Amino acid sequence: MRNEPDTLDAAFAALAHPARRRMLDLLVQAPGCSVKWVTSHFDFSRIAAMKHLSVLEDAGLIISEKKGRTRELYFNSVPIQQIYDRWTSQYGSFWAERLADVKERVEARQAKGERKSA
Amino acid sequence: MRNEPDTLDAAFAALAHPARRRMLDLLVQAPGCSVKWVTSHFDFSRIAAMKHLSVLEDAGLIISEKKGRTRELYFNSVPIQQIYDRWTSQYGSFWAERLADVKERVEARQAKGERKSA
DNA sequence: CTCATAGGTAACTGCTAGGTTACCTGTTTA
DNA sequence: TAAACAGGTAACCTAGCAGTTACCTATGAG
């Protein structure tokens, strides 16, 4: 019954906090941004923000690189994709209609890509 | 920046605990099962299990109905589908390859369905 | 050089999640 | 109808999360 890697445990726990989910949104919109910039979007202190960021990084949801005196932050989608895989495999039977929607979205996306590359 | 209904907050928080995720798995595999049956799969007490179940129900991940002296428990996929929608829309740009895999899975599923109904 | 700036660590606090035991309510069934 | 059975509530304890202030380190600009 141990079908769930500990990795995802950390990711789920990290995603439990609204501020951390908003942080991921910020990183998606502004890849390579600094700790200070992320902090500026929240009410709490820089230290609190740093703790959230390190929770996210420990969970693999963030990758960071120190450049000079600032740290560049990047979103990493892998753990979320793993969570998604877990759901579609475990709860697959509940997804029929929803997956049909996805199919259309994927094909629309691919059509755009093909037109662009043509 | 308020693009996230409070509903999902509860769902994310509920999914943060491994035992609660396992409970959802159990409900998927045994719809309509009892509180006692769910409890029997864990080390902690029945009361702890009931608390987890009510967290899940408050988050909309479980629907329950009292039948006589037992309570029948059912998995509800709607909140998870909403989370999924949030991800595919917000982090869409990170999903290209992954979504292609989904497309194949969907088509395989539909092909099976069509064969069955033919 | 010097000093403002960006980040990092340490130590403390309040609150709540997650667990317990004890007890109560309602429903089968022997 | 008595007693076993399934579930529910109350009150409590504890560990850890999320926040704080204070202080330290290193780098870029003037």
Tab-separated table of C-alpha atoms (C1' of nucleotides) in Angstrom:
chain	number	residue	atom	x	y	z
A	1	MET	CA	0.000	0.000	0.000
A	2	ARG	CA	3.130	2.178	-0.101
A	3	ASN	CA	2.580	3.564	-3.584
A	4	GLU	CA	3.479	7.175	-2.819
A	5	PRO	CA	7.049	8.449	-2.846
A	6	ASP	CA	7.997	10.697	0.074
A	7	THR	CA	8.863	13.361	-2.472
A	8	LEU	CA	5.222	14.098	-3.117
A	9	ASP	CA	4.498	14.297	0.582
A	10	ALA	CA	6.681	17.387	0.767
A	11	ALA	CA	5.087	18.862	-2.340
A	12	PHE	CA	1.560	18.379	-1.027
A	13	ALA	CA	2.479	19.915	2.311
A	14	ALA	CA	4.181	22.838	0.584
A	15	LEU	CA	1.119	23.514	-1.552
A	16	ALA	CA	-1.120	23.577	1.510
A	17	HIS	CA	-0.290	27.207	2.284
A	18	PRO	CA	-1.988	29.882	0.142
A	19	ALA	CA	1.009	32.202	0.292
A	20	ARG	CA	3.254	29.470	-1.101
A	21	ARG	CA	0.870	28.817	-3.977
A	22	ARG	CA	0.834	32.530	-4.760
A	23	MET	CA	4.625	32.487	-4.681
A	24	LEU	CA	4.632	29.810	-7.348
A	25	ASP	CA	2.337	31.971	-9.458
A	26	LEU	CA	4.758	34.869	-9.048
A	27	LEU	CA	7.708	32.716	-10.109
A	28	VAL	CA	5.844	31.511	-13.160
A	29	GLN	CA	5.166	35.096	-14.180
A	30	ALA	CA	8.627	36.413	-13.315
A	31	PRO	CA	11.265	33.678	-13.664
A	32	GLY	CA	14.621	34.542	-12.118
A	33	CYS	CA	13.186	37.074	-9.694
A	34	SER	CA	14.770	37.830	-6.313
A	35	VAL	CA	13.768	37.020	-2.756
A	36	LYS	CA	13.195	40.708	-2.079
A	37	TRP	CA	10.846	41.039	-5.040
A	38	VAL	CA	8.771	38.045	-3.943
A	39	THR	CA	8.671	39.378	-0.395
A	40	SER	CA	7.335	42.726	-1.615
A	41	HIS	CA	4.080	41.006	-2.624
A	42	PHE	CA	3.211	39.884	0.896
A	43	ASP	CA	2.310	41.417	4.224
A	44	PHE	CA	4.627	39.315	6.344
A	45	SER	CA	8.340	39.806	6.905
A	46	ARG	CA	11.218	38.876	4.638
A	47	ILE	CA	12.200	36.091	7.008
A	48	ALA	CA	8.756	34.549	6.814
A	49	ALA	CA	8.944	34.749	3.031
A	50	MET	CA	12.357	33.083	3.050
A	51	LYS	CA	11.005	30.243	5.142
A	52	HIS	CA	8.181	29.707	2.686
A	53	LEU	CA	10.635	29.773	-0.182
A	54	SER	CA	12.853	27.165	1.446
A	55	VAL	CA	9.837	24.934	2.087
A	56	LEU	CA	9.051	25.207	-1.611
A	57	GLU	CA	12.630	24.513	-2.560
A	58	ASP	CA	12.879	21.485	-0.261
A	59	ALA	CA	9.763	20.155	-1.958
A	60	GLY	CA	11.419	20.602	-5.343
A	61	LEU	CA	8.851	23.144	-6.469
A	62	ILE	CA	11.486	25.858	-6.723
A	63	ILE	CA	14.994	25.871	-8.089
A	64	SER	CA	17.302	28.716	-7.097
A	65	GLU	CA	20.731	29.929	-8.012
A	66	LYS	CA	22.867	32.473	-6.210
A	67	LYS	CA	24.036	35.248	-8.521
A	68	GLY	CA	26.221	37.774	-6.776
A	69	ARG	CA	24.426	39.024	-3.718
A	70	THR	CA	20.971	38.080	-4.982
A	71	ARG	CA	19.310	34.684	-5.418
A	72	GLU	CA	17.459	33.950	-8.648
A	73	LEU	CA	14.303	31.910	-8.191
A	74	TYR	CA	12.676	29.585	-10.718
A	75	PHE	CA	9.523	27.507	-10.737
A	76	ASN	CA	9.960	23.754	-11.254
A	77	SER	CA	6.907	21.960	-12.585
A	78	VAL	CA	8.086	18.367	-12.107
A	79	PRO	CA	6.513	17.655	-8.686
A	80	ILE	CA	3.189	19.092	-9.788
A	81	GLN	CA	3.267	16.936	-12.879
A	82	GLN	CA	3.925	13.923	-10.657
A	83	ILE	CA	0.943	14.805	-8.509
A	84	TYR	CA	-1.110	15.132	-11.643
A	85	ASP	CA	0.039	11.696	-12.813
A	86	ARG	CA	-0.894	10.189	-9.482
A	87	TRP	CA	-4.387	11.615	-9.732
A	88	THR	CA	-5.100	10.624	-13.277
A	89	SER	CA	-3.957	7.078	-12.588
A	90	GLN	CA	-5.595	6.619	-9.168
A	91	TYR	CA	-8.803	8.528	-9.771
A	92	GLY	CA	-8.891	7.841	-13.465
A	93	SER	CA	-12.455	6.578	-13.511
A	94	PHE	CA	-13.703	9.967	-12.335
A	95	TRP	CA	-12.031	11.907	-15.126
A	96	ALA	CA	-13.694	10.827	-18.322
A	97	GLU	CA	-15.491	14.062	-19.229
A	98	ARG	CA	-12.767	16.288	-17.856
A	99	LEU	CA	-10.140	14.492	-19.883
A	100	ALA	CA	-12.219	15.029	-23.012
A	101	ASP	CA	-11.982	18.774	-22.377
A	102	VAL	CA	-8.243	18.424	-21.991
A	103	LYS	CA	-8.048	16.626	-25.295
A	104	GLU	CA	-9.589	19.601	-27.063
A	105	ARG	CA	-7.286	22.014	-25.313
A	106	VAL	CA	-4.236	19.957	-26.212
A	107	GLU	CA	-5.231	19.745	-29.849
A	108	ALA	CA	-5.874	23.480	-29.976
A	109	ARG	CA	-2.444	24.083	-28.496
A	110	GLN	CA	-0.787	21.684	-30.928
A	111	ALA	CA	-2.615	23.183	-33.882
A	112	LYS	CA	-1.256	26.595	-32.921
A	113	GLY	CA	2.241	25.168	-32.618
A	114	GLU	CA	2.034	23.466	-36.001
A	115	ARG	CA	0.826	26.591	-37.679
A	116	LYS	CA	3.653	28.532	-36.108
A	117	SER	CA	6.316	26.002	-37.148
A	118	ALA	CA	4.878	25.627	-40.651
B	1	MET	CA	-4.924	38.820	-7.776
B	2	ARG	CA	-7.790	37.078	-5.982
B	3	ASN	CA	-8.279	34.327	-8.528
B	4	GLU	CA	-8.563	31.458	-6.083
B	5	PRO	CA	-11.855	30.567	-4.430
B	6	ASP	CA	-11.641	29.779	-0.724
B	7	THR	CA	-13.046	26.372	-1.572
B	8	LEU	CA	-9.749	25.236	-2.988
B	9	ASP	CA	-7.886	26.487	0.053
B	10	ALA	CA	-9.672	23.867	2.112
B	11	ALA	CA	-9.052	21.192	-0.487
B	12	PHE	CA	-5.324	21.904	-0.659
B	13	ALA	CA	-5.053	21.864	3.121
B	14	ALA	CA	-7.016	18.625	3.322
B	15	LEU	CA	-4.756	16.952	0.772
B	16	ALA	CA	-1.657	17.947	2.732
B	17	HIS	CA	-1.943	14.971	5.096
B	18	PRO	CA	-0.841	11.543	3.773
B	19	ALA	CA	-3.503	9.708	5.769
B	20	ARG	CA	-6.221	11.804	4.190
B	21	ARG	CA	-4.919	11.103	0.715
B	22	ARG	CA	-4.903	7.389	1.503
B	23	MET	CA	-8.459	7.732	2.733
B	24	LEU	CA	-9.495	9.118	-0.624
B	25	ASP	CA	-7.845	6.148	-2.295
B	26	LEU	CA	-9.823	3.836	-0.049
B	27	LEU	CA	-13.087	5.581	-0.893
B	28	VAL	CA	-12.367	5.351	-4.588
B	29	GLN	CA	-11.813	1.624	-4.268
B	30	ALA	CA	-14.742	1.002	-1.915
B	31	PRO	CA	-17.510	3.545	-2.461
B	32	GLY	CA	-20.147	3.608	0.254
B	33	CYS	CA	-17.867	2.124	2.888
B	34	SER	CA	-18.233	2.872	6.615
B	35	VAL	CA	-16.219	4.970	9.046
B	36	LYS	CA	-15.224	1.801	10.903
B	37	TRP	CA	-13.925	0.178	7.746
B	38	VAL	CA	-11.803	3.208	6.861
B	39	THR	CA	-10.500	3.381	10.436
B	40	SER	CA	-9.403	-0.263	10.287
B	41	HIS	CA	-6.754	0.699	7.712
B	42	PHE	CA	-4.894	3.066	10.023
B	43	ASP	CA	-2.882	2.919	13.226
B	44	PHE	CA	-4.560	5.838	14.946
B	45	SER	CA	-7.861	5.854	16.787
B	46	ARG	CA	-11.359	5.990	15.372
B	47	ILE	CA	-11.748	9.558	16.616
B	48	ALA	CA	-8.628	10.680	14.767
B	49	ALA	CA	-9.977	8.999	11.641
B	50	MET	CA	-13.305	10.766	12.067
B	51	LYS	CA	-11.543	14.107	12.321
B	52	HIS	CA	-9.673	13.427	9.101
B	53	LEU	CA	-12.914	12.415	7.435
B	54	SER	CA	-14.648	15.600	8.504
B	55	VAL	CA	-11.755	17.689	7.223
B	56	LEU	CA	-12.153	15.927	3.891
B	57	GLU	CA	-15.899	16.435	3.927
B	58	ASP	CA	-15.584	20.133	4.799
B	59	ALA	CA	-13.271	20.472	1.824
B	60	GLY	CA	-15.882	18.825	-0.394
B	61	LEU	CA	-13.645	15.874	-1.173
B	62	ILE	CA	-16.039	13.459	0.504
B	63	ILE	CA	-19.789	13.150	0.438
B	64	SER	CA	-21.476	11.103	3.147
B	65	GLU	CA	-24.944	9.851	3.916
B	66	LYS	CA	-26.219	8.380	7.142
B	67	LYS	CA	-27.883	5.020	6.615
B	68	GLY	CA	-29.254	3.557	9.816
B	69	ARG	CA	-26.470	3.462	12.363
B	70	THR	CA	-23.671	3.607	9.804
B	71	ARG	CA	-22.457	6.434	7.570
B	72	GLU	CA	-21.787	5.712	3.923
B	73	LEU	CA	-18.771	7.542	2.506
B	74	TYR	CA	-18.192	8.555	-1.114
B	75	PHE	CA	-15.331	10.243	-2.917
B	76	ASN	CA	-16.157	13.504	-4.709
B	77	SER	CA	-13.787	14.424	-7.518
B	78	VAL	CA	-14.992	17.969	-8.163
B	79	PRO	CA	-12.472	19.872	-5.985
B	80	ILE	CA	-9.581	17.895	-7.417
B	81	GLN	CA	-10.781	18.668	-10.910
B	82	GLN	CA	-10.887	22.339	-9.958
B	83	ILE	CA	-7.327	22.168	-8.694
B	84	TYR	CA	-6.356	20.509	-11.918
B	85	ASP	CA	-8.033	23.269	-13.915
B	86	ARG	CA	-6.191	25.903	-11.912
B	87	TRP	CA	-2.880	24.247	-12.672
B	88	THR	CA	-3.408	23.721	-16.351
B	89	SER	CA	-4.496	27.312	-16.799
B	90	GLN	CA	-1.916	28.978	-14.538
B	91	TYR	CA	1.064	26.767	-15.306
B	92	GLY	CA	-0.084	25.923	-18.809
B	93	SER	CA	3.206	26.782	-20.463
B	94	PHE	CA	4.972	24.055	-18.479
B	95	TRP	CA	2.629	21.304	-19.583
B	96	ALA	CA	3.113	20.855	-23.294
B	97	GLU	CA	4.765	17.420	-23.326
B	98	ARG	CA	2.788	16.134	-20.375
B	99	LEU	CA	-0.483	17.087	-22.025
B	100	ALA	CA	0.541	15.201	-25.143
B	101	ASP	CA	0.781	12.044	-23.008
B	102	VAL	CA	-2.676	12.751	-21.660
B	103	LYS	CA	-4.038	13.042	-25.164
B	104	GLU	CA	-2.878	9.508	-25.949
B	105	ARG	CA	-4.359	8.164	-22.740
B	106	VAL	CA	-7.681	9.857	-23.412
B	107	GLU	CA	-7.877	8.503	-26.931
B	108	ALA	CA	-7.039	5.010	-25.730
B	109	ARG	CA	-9.786	5.265	-23.140
B	110	GLN	CA	-12.294	6.544	-25.671
B	111	ALA	CA	-11.351	3.868	-28.179
B	112	LYS	CA	-12.087	1.221	-25.568
B	113	GLY	CA	-15.438	2.848	-24.780
B	114	GLU	CA	-16.391	3.033	-28.432
B	115	ARG	CA	-15.514	-0.573	-29.007
B	116	LYS	CA	-17.629	-1.561	-26.034
B	117	SER	CA	-20.653	0.480	-27.155
B	118	ALA	CA	-20.375	-0.681	-30.761
C	1	DC	C1'	37.404	52.258	1.636
C	2	DT	C1'	32.633	52.545	3.451
C	3	DC	C1'	28.354	51.773	3.482
C	4	DA	C1'	23.882	50.620	1.748
C	5	DT	C1'	21.805	46.475	0.116
C	6	DA	C1'	20.386	41.410	-0.439
C	7	DG	C1'	20.393	37.587	1.763
C	8	DG	C1'	20.994	34.089	5.829
C	9	DT	C1'	20.847	32.321	10.832
C	10	DA	C1'	19.307	32.016	15.595
C	11	DA	C1'	16.173	32.081	19.124
C	12	DC	C1'	11.740	32.984	20.805
C	13	DT	C1'	6.367	32.956	20.780
C	14	DG	C1'	1.312	31.948	19.759
C	15	DC	C1'	-1.718	29.066	17.726
C	16	DT	C1'	-3.627	25.187	15.765
C	17	DA	C1'	-3.384	20.448	13.670
C	18	DG	C1'	-3.433	15.933	15.062
C	19	DG	C1'	-3.629	12.853	18.418
C	20	DT	C1'	-5.507	10.908	22.922
C	21	DT	C1'	-9.301	9.141	26.694
C	22	DA	C1'	-13.865	9.392	28.465
C	23	DC	C1'	-18.477	9.572	27.758
C	24	DC	C1'	-22.986	9.940	25.146
C	25	DT	C1'	-26.698	8.743	21.355
C	26	DG	C1'	-29.016	6.057	18.355
C	27	DT	C1'	-29.851	1.438	15.940
C	28	DT	C1'	-29.734	-3.438	15.288
C	29	DT	C1'	-30.234	-8.087	16.880
C	30	DA	C1'	-30.318	-12.026	20.054
D	1	DT	C1'	-35.921	-5.559	26.098
D	2	DA	C1'	-30.790	-5.927	26.816
D	3	DA	C1'	-26.730	-5.636	25.077
D	4	DA	C1'	-23.533	-5.138	21.396
D	5	DC	C1'	-22.412	-2.079	17.827
D	6	DA	C1'	-21.580	2.251	14.858
D	7	DG	C1'	-21.034	6.686	15.224
D	8	DG	C1'	-20.578	11.506	17.558
D	9	DT	C1'	-19.031	15.054	21.122
D	10	DA	C1'	-16.123	17.107	24.715
D	11	DA	C1'	-12.000	18.135	26.888
D	12	DC	C1'	-7.438	17.789	26.945
D	13	DC	C1'	-2.229	17.390	25.557
D	14	DT	C1'	1.728	18.061	22.481
D	15	DA	C1'	4.581	19.027	18.516
D	16	DG	C1'	5.406	21.770	14.938
D	17	DC	C1'	4.145	25.633	11.792
D	18	DA	C1'	4.131	30.386	10.823
D	19	DG	C1'	5.309	34.412	12.366
D	20	DT	C1'	8.392	37.744	14.919
D	21	DT	C1'	13.040	40.559	16.349
D	22	DA	C1'	17.896	40.710	16.531
D	23	DC	C1'	22.048	39.941	14.596
D	24	DC	C1'	25.513	38.282	11.026
D	25	DT	C1'	27.724	37.854	6.079
D	26	DA	C1'	28.893	39.124	1.693
D	27	DT	C1'	28.674	41.957	-2.462
D	28	DG	C1'	27.974	46.029	-5.431
D	29	DA	C1'	28.054	51.151	-5.843
D	30	DG	C1'	29.891	55.813	-4.745
